[in-house]
XYZ file of C-alpha atoms in Angstrom:
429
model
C 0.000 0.000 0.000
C 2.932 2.368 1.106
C 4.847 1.415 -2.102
C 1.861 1.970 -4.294
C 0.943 5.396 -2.447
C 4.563 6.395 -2.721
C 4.616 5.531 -6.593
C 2.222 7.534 -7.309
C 2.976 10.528 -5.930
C 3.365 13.586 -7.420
C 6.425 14.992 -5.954
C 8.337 11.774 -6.150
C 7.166 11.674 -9.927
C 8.490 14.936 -10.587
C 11.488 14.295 -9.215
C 11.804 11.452 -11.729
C 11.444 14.107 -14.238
C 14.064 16.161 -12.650
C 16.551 12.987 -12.294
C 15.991 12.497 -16.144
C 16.760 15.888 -17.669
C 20.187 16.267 -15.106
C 21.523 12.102 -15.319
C 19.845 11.617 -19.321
C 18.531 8.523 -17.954
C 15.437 6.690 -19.344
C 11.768 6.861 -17.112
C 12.058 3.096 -16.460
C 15.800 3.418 -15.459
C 14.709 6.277 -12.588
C 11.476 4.607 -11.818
C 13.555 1.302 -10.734
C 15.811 3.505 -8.691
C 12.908 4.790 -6.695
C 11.643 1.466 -6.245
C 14.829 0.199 -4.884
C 15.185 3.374 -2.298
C 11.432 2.415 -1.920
C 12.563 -1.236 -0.765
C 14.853 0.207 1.683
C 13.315 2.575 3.110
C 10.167 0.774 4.133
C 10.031 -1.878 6.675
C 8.102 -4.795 6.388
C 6.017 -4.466 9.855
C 4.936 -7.764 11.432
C 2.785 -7.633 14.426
C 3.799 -10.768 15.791
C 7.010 -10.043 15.722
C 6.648 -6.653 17.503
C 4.332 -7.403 20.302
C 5.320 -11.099 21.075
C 9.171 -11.267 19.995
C 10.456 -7.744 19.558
C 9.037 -7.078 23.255
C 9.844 -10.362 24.976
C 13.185 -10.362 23.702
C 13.659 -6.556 24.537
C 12.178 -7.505 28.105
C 14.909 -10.241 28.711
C 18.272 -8.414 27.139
C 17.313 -5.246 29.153
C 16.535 -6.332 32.400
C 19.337 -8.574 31.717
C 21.915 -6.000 31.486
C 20.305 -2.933 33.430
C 17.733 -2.071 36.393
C 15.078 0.368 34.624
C 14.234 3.631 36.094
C 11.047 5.226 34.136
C 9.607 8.747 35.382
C 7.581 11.131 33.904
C 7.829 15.182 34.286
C 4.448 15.917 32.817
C 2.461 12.863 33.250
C -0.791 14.848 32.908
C 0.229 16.903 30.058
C 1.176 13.502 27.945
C -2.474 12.514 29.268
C -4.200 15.252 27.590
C -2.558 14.704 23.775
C -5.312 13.593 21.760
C -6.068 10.523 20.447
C -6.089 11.027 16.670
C -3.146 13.596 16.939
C 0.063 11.922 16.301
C 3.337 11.850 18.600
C 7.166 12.012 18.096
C 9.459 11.043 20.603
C 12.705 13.135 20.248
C 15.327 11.668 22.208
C 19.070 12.203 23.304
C 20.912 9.409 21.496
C 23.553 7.847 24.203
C 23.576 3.728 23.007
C 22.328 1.953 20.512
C 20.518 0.558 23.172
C 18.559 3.522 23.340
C 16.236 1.792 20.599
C 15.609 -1.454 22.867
C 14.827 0.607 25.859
C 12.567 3.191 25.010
C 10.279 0.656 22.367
C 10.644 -1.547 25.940
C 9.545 1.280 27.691
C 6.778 2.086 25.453
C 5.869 -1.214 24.234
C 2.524 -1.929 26.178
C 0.968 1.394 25.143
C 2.445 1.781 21.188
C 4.241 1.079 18.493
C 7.509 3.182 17.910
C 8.442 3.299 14.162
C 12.708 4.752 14.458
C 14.510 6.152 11.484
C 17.844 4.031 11.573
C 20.542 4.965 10.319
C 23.316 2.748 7.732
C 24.779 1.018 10.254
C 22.514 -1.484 10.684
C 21.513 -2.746 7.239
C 23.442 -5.577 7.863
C 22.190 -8.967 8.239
C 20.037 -10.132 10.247
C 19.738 -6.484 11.910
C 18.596 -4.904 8.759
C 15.585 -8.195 8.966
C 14.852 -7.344 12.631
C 14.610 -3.655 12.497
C 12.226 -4.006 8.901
C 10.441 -6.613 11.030
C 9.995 -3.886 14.087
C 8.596 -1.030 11.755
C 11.868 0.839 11.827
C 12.930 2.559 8.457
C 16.220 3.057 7.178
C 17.809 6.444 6.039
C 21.232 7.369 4.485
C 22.425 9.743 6.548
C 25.209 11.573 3.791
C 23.673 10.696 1.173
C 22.779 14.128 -0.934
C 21.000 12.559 -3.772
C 17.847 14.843 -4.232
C 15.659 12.114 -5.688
C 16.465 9.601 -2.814
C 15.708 12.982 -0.177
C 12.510 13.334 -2.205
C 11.639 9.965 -1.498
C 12.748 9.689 1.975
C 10.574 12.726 2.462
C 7.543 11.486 1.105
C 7.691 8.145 3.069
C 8.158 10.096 5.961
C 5.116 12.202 5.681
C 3.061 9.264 4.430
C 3.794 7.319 7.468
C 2.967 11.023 9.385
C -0.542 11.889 7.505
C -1.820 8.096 8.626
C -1.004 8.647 12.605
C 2.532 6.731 13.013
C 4.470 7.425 16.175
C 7.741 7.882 15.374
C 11.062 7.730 17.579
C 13.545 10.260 16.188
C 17.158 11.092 17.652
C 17.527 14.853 16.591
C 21.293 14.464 16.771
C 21.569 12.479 14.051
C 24.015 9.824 15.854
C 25.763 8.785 19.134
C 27.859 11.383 21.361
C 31.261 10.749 21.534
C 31.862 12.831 24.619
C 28.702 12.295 26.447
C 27.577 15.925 25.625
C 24.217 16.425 23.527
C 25.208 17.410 20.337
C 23.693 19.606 18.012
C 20.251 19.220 16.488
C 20.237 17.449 12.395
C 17.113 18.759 11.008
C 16.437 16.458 7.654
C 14.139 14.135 9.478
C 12.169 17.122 11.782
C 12.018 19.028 9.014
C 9.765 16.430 6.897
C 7.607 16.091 9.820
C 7.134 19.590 10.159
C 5.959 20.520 6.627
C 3.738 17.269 6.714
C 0.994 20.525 7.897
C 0.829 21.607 4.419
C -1.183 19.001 3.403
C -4.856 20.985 3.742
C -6.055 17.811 4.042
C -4.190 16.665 7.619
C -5.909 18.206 10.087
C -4.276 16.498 13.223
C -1.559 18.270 15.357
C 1.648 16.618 16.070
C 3.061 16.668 19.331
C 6.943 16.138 20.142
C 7.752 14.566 23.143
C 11.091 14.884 24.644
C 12.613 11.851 26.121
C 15.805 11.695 27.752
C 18.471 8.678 28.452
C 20.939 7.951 30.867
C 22.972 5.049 31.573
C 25.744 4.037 34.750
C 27.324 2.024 31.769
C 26.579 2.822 27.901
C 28.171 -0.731 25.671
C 30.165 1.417 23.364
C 31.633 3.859 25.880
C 35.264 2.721 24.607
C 34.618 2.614 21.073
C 33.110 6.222 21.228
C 35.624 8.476 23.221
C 38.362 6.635 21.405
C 38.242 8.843 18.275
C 38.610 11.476 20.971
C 41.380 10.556 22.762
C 43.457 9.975 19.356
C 41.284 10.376 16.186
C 43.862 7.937 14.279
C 42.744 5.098 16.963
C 39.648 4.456 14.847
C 39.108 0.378 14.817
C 38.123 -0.819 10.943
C 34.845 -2.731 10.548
C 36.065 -5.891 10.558
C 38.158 -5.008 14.173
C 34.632 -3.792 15.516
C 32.626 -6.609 14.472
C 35.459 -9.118 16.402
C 35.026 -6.702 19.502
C 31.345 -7.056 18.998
C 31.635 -10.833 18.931
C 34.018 -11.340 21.517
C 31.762 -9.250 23.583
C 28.820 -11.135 23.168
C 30.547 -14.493 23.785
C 32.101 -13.584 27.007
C 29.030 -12.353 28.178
C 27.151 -15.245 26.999
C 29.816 -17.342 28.963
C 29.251 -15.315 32.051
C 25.122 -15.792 31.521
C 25.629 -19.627 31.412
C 28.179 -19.471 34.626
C 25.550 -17.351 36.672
C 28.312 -14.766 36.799
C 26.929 -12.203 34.315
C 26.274 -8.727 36.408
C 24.007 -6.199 35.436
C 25.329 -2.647 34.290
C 23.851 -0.451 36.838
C 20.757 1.467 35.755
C 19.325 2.612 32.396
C 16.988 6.192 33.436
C 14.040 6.948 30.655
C 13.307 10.400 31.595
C 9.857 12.025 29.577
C 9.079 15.742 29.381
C 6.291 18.055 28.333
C 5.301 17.363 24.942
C 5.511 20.671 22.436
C 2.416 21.202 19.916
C 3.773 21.684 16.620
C 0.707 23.628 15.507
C 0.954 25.611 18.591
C 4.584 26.585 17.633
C 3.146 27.250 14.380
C 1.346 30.062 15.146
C 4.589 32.140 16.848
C 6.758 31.081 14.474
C 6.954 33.457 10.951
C 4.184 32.995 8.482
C 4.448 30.441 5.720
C 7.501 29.495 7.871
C 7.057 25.680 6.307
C 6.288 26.861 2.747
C 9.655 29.089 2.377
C 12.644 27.740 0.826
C 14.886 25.588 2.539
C 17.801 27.935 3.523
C 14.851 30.793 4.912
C 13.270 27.726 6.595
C 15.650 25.899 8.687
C 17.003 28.672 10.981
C 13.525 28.990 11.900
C 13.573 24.905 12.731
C 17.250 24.936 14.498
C 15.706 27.213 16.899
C 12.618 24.666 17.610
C 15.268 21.886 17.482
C 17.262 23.245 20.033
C 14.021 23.958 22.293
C 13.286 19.961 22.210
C 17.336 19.447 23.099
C 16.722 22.245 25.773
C 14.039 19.756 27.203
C 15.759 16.721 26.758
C 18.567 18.314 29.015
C 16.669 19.244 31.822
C 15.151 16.404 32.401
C 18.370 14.162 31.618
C 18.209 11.956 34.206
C 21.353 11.290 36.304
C 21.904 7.905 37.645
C 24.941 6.964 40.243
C 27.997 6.644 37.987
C 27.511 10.134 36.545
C 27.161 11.433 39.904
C 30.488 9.749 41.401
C 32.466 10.696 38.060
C 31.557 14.479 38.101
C 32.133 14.050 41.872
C 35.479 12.688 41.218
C 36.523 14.883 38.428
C 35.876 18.056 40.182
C 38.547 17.736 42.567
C 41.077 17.705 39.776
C 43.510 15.128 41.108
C 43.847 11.452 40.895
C 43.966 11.031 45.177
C 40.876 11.742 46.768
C 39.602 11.172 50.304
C 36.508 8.906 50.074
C 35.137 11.083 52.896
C 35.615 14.512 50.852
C 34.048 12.405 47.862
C 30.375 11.609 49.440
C 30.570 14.838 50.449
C 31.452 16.797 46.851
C 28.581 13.875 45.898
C 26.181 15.463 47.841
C 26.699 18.739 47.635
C 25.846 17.773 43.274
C 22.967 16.316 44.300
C 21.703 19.270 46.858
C 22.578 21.675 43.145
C 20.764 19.674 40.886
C 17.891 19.219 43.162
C 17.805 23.410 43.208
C 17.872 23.165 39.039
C 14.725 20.782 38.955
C 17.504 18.150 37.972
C 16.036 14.468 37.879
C 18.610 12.586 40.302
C 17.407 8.780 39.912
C 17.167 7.708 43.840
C 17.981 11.126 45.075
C 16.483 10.360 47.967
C 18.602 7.368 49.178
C 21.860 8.189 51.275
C 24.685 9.485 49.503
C 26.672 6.287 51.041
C 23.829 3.662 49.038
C 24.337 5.567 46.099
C 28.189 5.445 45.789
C 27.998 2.215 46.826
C 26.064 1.436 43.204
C 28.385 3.465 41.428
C 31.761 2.019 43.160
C 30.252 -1.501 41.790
C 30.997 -0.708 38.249
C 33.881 1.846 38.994
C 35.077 -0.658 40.446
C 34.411 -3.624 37.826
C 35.817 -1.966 34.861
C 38.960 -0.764 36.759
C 38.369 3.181 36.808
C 39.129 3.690 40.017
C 40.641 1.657 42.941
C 40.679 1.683 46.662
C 43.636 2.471 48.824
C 42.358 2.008 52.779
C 39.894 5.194 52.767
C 41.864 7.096 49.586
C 40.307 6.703 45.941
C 42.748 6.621 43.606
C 41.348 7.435 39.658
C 43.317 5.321 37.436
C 44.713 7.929 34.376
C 43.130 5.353 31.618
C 39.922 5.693 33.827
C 39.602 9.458 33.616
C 38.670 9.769 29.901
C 35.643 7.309 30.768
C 34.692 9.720 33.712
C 35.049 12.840 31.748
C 32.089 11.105 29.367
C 29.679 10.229 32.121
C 30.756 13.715 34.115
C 29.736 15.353 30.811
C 26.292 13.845 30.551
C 24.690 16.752 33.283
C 27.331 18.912 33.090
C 24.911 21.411 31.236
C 22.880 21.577 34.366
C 24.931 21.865 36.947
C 28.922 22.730 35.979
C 31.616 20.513 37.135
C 33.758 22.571 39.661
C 35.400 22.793 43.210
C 37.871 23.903 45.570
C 41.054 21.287 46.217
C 40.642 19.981 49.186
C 43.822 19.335 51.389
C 44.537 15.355 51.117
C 46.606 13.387 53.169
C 48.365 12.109 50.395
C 50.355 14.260 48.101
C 49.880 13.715 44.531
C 50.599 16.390 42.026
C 48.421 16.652 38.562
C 49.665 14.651 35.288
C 49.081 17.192 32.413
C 50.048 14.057 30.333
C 47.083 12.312 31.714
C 44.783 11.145 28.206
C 41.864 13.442 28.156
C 38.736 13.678 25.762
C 39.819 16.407 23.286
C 37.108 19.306 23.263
């Protein structure tokens, strides 16, 4: 039906037109180039799959690995969206987990259709994700035919009531910091209003992630640390399966540990219509470069809302705790103190700190677990001592609130003397 819809449409047919006079290619030539971008793009949706695998699996491998933390800022707000209007869920994009926890998350109430990028149109991801409702986009791709397809699938799946999960910066952070907004896929929501036909609002909901440990922490920061230490593909698919079979080896044992917590954080939804009306006139109908200054700025109000309401869990805490003293030696005393003096600051910036209300001792202990486990920081009688290939792996988790409440502190006299490594590896800025 989507395929048929699609072929048919008007725009995508004259950008066949436009394809033939630039390339001097034949109809039936561009026509089977929009059917193969067609085949691509569109998933194959199975609700057996979704409802009875997808969520059963997503269930086990996530409860599995983490302990799930769901709150809501705006629970009655979210309440009041209308039926018939349609939702987006705009989210900070930490893991590639991200997809398995919020559709987890979200699973007994709706379907979440994601826009996924290249990376996993590989088999049998490419099968499971089709299989799940998730489409596929090429993310620097600059074909205008394929954009005018993409676009048009997009608002298709928009007119007839889809949710969609989107990540609005366009990949993973490297250094734990949100990044700024890509607008291609917001952007073809958006003008799916000048259809005089759709008379439904679209609301975008901000949702916002936080993990004690994200899987490709290493792989991430590494490009940071030394941009020539970039592992090929076939060096990340043997980390991938060397990953999975020591973990499957620890499941088997009984010694596979959880990862600390995964928080799924969601915020006051924004009414795209409402926007509408304080936004220029004809805003959507305006050419592209007049247009999308206009949609950075409502971009960057859904990343404003996904950062104040970024939950922090206990290894961000401890980390920024750790990092602010700016020395390797630090006191565990002066530690759950700097720890709680974070939490009393984000607590005064409406900051979301997951267990906030348990001692400051229970929640280092949960951080010190996996501090601990992946050999960040060790224990010397009451000192803490943060190893130097530790402290890039801090710095990421630090960064992940540092928006709301700056890392910073006075040294603190220590028993120990210990003078600061400027050689010490360090994400770059």
């Amino acid at each position: 039906m989507a395929r048929r819809a699609l072929a048919q449409d008007p725009e995508i047919t004259a950008g066949v037109h436009a394809h033939m006079a630039e390339h001097g290619l034949t109809e039936k030539a561009v026509r089977q180039q929009v059917r193969k971008y067609l085949d691509e793009i569109i998933p194959h949706f199975n609700v057996l799959s979704y409802y009875k695998l997808g969520y059963n699996l997503a269930k086990v491998l996530v409860n599995l690995l983490y302990k799930v933390s769901v709150d809501y800022q705006d629970e009655a707000a979210l309440e009041r969206i209308p039926k018939r209007d349609v939702v987006v869920y705009l989210m900070n994009h930490r893991s590639n987990a991200d997809y398995i926890v919020v559709a987890y998350v979200l699973a007994r109430g709706v379907h979440v259709s994601y826009a996924v990028g290249e990376w996993a149109r590989a088999w049998p991801l490419e099968y499971v994700f089709k299989n799940f409702g998730a489409y596929f986009i090429r993310r620097r791709f600059r074909e205008p035919l394929y954009h005018t397809v993409l676009e048009r699938y997009v608002q298709l799946i928009t007119r007839n009531g889809v949710t969609q999960g989107l990540f609005p910066e366009g990949g993973l952070s490297r250094d734990g910091k949100l990044r700024a907004p890509k607008l291609g896929i917001l952007d073809y929501i958006c003008r799916t209003l000048l259809d005089p036909e759709f008379d439904r609002d679209i609301w975008l909901v901000p949702v916002a992630l936080n993990y004690d440990r994200v899987l490709e922490d290493r792989s991430l920061i590494r490009e940071l640390i030394d941009e020539q230490d970039r592992p090929g593909r076939l060096s990340q698919l043997g980390t991938v399966l060397s990953y999975l079979a020591s973990n499957t080896v620890r499941l088997l044992t009984g010694r596979l540990k959880r990862y600390g917590r995964v928080a799924v954080n969601f915020g006051t939804p924004l009414s795209l219509r409402e926007w509408l009306r304080d936004a220029p006139d004809g805003i959507l109908s305006l050419p592209k470069e007049r247009r999308l200054p206009e949609l950075e700025r409502l971009a960057r109000t859904v990343l404003a809302r996904i950062g104040a309401i970024n939950p922090v869990t206990p290894v961000p805490l401890a980390a920024a705790a750790l990092l602010s003293f700016g020395q390797s030696v630090i006191p565990k005393e002066a530690l759950l103190e700097r720890m709680d003096q974070l939490r009393d600051r984000l607590q005064e910036v409406n900051g979301k700190v997951v267990r906030g209300g348990a001692r400051i001792a229970e929640i280092w202990d949960r951080a010190w677990r996996m501090l601990r486990m992946r050999r960040l920081v060790v224990a010397d009688g009451d000192t803490l001592v943060v190893l130097p290939k530790g402290r890039p792996l801090l710095e990421y988790y630090a960064n992940s609130f540092a928006h709301l409440v700056p890392i910073r502190g006075p040294r603190l006299p220590f028993h120990k003397t210990h003078e600061i490594d400027t050689n010490l590896p360090r994400l770059r800025s």
